[in-house]
Coordinates of C-alpha atoms in Angstrom, one line a residue:
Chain A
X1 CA 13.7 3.3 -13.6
X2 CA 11.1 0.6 -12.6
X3 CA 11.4 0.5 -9.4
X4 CA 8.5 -2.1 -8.9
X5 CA 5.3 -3.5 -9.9
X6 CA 2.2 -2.5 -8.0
X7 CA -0.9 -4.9 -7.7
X8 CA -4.5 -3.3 -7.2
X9 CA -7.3 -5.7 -6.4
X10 CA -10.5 -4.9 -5.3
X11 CA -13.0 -7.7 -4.2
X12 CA -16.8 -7.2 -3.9
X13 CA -19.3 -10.2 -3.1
X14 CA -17.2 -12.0 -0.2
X15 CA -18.8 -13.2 2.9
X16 CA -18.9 -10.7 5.9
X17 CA -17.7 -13.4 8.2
X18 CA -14.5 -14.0 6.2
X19 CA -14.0 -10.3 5.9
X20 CA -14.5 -9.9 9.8
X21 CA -11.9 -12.0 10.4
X22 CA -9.1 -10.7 12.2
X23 CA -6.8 -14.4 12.7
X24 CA -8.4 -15.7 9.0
X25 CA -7.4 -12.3 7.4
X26 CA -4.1 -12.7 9.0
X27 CA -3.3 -16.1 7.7
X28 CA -4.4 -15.3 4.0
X29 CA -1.8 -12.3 4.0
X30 CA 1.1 -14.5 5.3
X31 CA -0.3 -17.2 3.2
X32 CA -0.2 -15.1 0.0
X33 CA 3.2 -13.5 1.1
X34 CA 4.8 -17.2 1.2
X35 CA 3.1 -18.4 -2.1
X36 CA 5.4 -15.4 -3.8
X37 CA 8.2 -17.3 -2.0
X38 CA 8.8 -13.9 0.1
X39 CA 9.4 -13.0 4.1
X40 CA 7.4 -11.5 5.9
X41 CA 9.3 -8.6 7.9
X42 CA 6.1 -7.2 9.9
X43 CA 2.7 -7.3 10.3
X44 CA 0.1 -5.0 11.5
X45 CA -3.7 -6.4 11.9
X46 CA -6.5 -4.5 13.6
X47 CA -10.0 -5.0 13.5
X48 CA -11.9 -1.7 13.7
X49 CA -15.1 -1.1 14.4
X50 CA -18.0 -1.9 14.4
X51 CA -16.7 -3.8 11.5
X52 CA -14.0 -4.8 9.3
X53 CA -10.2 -5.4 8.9
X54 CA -7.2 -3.4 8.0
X55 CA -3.7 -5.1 7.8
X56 CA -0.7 -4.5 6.8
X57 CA 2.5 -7.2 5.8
X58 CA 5.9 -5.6 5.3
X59 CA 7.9 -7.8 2.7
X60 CA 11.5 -6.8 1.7
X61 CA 11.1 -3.8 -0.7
X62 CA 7.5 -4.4 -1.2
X63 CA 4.7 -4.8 1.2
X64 CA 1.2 -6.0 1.1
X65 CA -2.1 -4.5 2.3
X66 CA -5.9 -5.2 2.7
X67 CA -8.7 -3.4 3.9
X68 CA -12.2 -5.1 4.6
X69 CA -16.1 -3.7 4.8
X70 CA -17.5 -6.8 5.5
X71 CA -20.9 -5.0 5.9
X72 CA -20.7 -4.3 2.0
X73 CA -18.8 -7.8 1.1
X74 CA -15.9 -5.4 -0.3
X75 CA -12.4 -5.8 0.1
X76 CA -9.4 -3.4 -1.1
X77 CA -6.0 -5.4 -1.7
X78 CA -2.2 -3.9 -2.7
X79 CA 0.8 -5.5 -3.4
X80 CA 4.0 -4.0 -4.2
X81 CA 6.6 -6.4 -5.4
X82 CA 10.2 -6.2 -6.4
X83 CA 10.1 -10.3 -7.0
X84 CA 9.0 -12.2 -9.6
X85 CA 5.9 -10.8 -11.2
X86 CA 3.8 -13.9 -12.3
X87 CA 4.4 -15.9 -8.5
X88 CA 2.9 -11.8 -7.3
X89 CA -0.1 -12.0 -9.3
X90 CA -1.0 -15.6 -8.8
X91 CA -0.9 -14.6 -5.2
X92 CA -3.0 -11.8 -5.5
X93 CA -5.8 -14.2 -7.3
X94 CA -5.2 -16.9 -5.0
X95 CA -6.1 -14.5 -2.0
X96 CA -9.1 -13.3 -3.9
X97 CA -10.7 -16.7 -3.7
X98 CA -9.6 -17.3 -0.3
X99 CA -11.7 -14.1 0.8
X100 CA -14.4 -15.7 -1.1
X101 CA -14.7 -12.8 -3.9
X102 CA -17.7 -13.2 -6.4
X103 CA -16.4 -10.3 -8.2
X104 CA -13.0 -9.0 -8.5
X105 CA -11.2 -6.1 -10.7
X106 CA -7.7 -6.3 -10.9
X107 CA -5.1 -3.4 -11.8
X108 CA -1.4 -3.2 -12.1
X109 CA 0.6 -0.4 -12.1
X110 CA 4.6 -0.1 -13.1
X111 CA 6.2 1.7 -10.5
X112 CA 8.8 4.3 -10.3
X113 CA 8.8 4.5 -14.4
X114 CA 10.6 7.3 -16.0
X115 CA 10.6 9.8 -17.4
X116 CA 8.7 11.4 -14.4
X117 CA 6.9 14.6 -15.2
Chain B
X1 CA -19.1 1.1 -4.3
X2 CA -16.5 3.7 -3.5
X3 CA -14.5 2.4 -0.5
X4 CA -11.2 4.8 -0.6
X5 CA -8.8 6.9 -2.6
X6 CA -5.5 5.5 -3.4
X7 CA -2.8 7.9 -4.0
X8 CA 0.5 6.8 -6.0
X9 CA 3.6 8.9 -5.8
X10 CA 6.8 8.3 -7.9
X11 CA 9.3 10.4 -6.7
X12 CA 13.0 10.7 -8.2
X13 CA 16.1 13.2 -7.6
X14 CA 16.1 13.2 -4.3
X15 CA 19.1 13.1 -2.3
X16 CA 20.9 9.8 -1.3
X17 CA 20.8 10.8 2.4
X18 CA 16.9 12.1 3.0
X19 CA 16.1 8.5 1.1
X20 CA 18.5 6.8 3.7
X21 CA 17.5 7.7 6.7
X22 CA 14.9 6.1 8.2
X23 CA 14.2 8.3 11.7
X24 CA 13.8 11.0 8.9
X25 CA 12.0 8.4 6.6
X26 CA 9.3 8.4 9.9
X27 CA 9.1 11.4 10.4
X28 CA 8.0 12.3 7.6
X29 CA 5.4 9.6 7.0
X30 CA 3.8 11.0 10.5
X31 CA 3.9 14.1 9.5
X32 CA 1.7 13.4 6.8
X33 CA -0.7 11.4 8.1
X34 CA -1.1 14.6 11.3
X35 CA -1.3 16.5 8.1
X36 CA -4.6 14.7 7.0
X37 CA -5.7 15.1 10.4
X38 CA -5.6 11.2 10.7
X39 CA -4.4 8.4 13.4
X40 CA -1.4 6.5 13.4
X41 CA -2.7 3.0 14.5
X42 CA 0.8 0.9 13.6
X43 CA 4.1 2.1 12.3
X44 CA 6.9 -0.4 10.6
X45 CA 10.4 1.0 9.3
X46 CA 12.9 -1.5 8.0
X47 CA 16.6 -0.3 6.9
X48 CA 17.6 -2.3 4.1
X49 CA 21.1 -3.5 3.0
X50 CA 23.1 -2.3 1.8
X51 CA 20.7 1.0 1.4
X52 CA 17.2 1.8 1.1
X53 CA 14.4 2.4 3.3
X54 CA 10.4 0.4 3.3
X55 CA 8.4 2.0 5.5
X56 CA 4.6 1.3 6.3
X57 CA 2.0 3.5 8.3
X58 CA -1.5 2.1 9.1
X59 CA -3.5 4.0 9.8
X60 CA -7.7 3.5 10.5
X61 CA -9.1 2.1 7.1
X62 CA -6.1 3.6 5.4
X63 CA -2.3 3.1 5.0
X64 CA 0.6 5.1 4.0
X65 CA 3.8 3.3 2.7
X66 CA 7.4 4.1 1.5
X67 CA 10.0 2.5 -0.8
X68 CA 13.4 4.2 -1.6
X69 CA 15.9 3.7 -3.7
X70 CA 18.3 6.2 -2.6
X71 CA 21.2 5.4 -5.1
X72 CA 18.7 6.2 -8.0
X73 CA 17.0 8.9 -6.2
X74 CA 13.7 7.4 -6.4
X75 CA 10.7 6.1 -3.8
X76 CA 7.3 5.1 -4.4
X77 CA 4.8 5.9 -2.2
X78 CA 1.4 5.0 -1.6
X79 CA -1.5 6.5 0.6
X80 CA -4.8 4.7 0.6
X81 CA -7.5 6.8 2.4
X82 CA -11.2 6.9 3.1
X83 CA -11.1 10.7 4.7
X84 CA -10.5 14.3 3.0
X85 CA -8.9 13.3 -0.8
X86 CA -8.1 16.8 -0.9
X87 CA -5.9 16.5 2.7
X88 CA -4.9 13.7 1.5
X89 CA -3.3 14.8 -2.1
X90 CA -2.0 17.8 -0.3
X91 CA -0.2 15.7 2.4
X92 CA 1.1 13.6 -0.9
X93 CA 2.7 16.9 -2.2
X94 CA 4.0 17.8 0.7
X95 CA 6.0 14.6 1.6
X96 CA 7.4 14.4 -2.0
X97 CA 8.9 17.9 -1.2
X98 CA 10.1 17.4 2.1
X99 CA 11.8 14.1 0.6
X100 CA 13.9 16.2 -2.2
X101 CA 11.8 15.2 -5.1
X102 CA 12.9 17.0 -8.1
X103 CA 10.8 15.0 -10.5
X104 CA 7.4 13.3 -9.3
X105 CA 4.7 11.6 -10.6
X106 CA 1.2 11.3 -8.9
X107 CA -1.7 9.1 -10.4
X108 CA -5.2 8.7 -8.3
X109 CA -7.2 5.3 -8.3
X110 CA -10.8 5.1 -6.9
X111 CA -10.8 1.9 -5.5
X112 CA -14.4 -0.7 -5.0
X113 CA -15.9 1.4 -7.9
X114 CA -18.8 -0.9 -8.8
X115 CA -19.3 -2.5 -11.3
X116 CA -16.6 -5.2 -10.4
X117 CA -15.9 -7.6 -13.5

């Protein structure tokens, strides 16, 4: 069964200020969770160090993730959705520009497909 | 550049209870990430109605989430990790058997590869 659609994004060329941003990085995940007309169930942000941002958004069914290397001006994204699969990608572009991404490559991947092997 | 592996597991025919049961659900997430020798920083595990499980591990520059589908017998999981990928695959494996999995399917992304379109 498709169980889900699974967004990959990976963003190179953003500004290590925006990427070092625990509160910004925040925002852009709740932001892009609310543009795909979702709730947000949780949240997990934590700046490590000496750089950089992982966080974590737990959305019914699907959840949303980002990882930051602001020293490189990289950025890995994921989204998971069960919803509607254009609002999810617009989402996922729409946080790409946020993070200031010169360069992005974008992936999807069907979920949960059979037949499994 | 190279900034992580991300593992994707489709798992089906695995029983309605193990994909259920969210202590056991936890468990087994922490398992694996002590399996890769790596540090839970956050953990969020949300029952859903009327079944189901999403489950989200973050772990330092990494993650590990679940979803399940336990009446269809299938979850997706996802592990993104910058340590060991071969700890990391093995924990993979490892979680899909102690979930029941009678039918998986694992695919590997290299995520930041340069170039970036």
């Amino acid at each position: 069964m498709r169980l889900g659609l699974h967004l990959l994004l990976d963003v190179a060329g953003a500004p290590f200020a925006t990427l070092d941003d625990p509160v910004l990085v925040e925002t852009l995940l709740v932001d892009a969770v609310r543009a795909m007309g979702a709730k947000v169930l949780g949240i997990h942000i934590h700046r490590l160090s000496p750089q950089g941002v992982s966080g974590v958004v737990v959305i019914s069914e699907s959840h949303l993730t980002i990882h930051t290397w602001p020293e490189r001006g990289e950025a890995a994204v994921d989204l998971f959705t069960c919803g509607d699969a254009s609002r999810a990608r617009t989402a996922v572009r729409a946080l790409a520009k946020a993070l200031g991404a010169e360069r992005t490559r974008f992936e999807e991947r069907v979920r949960g497909a059979e037949p499994l092997a």
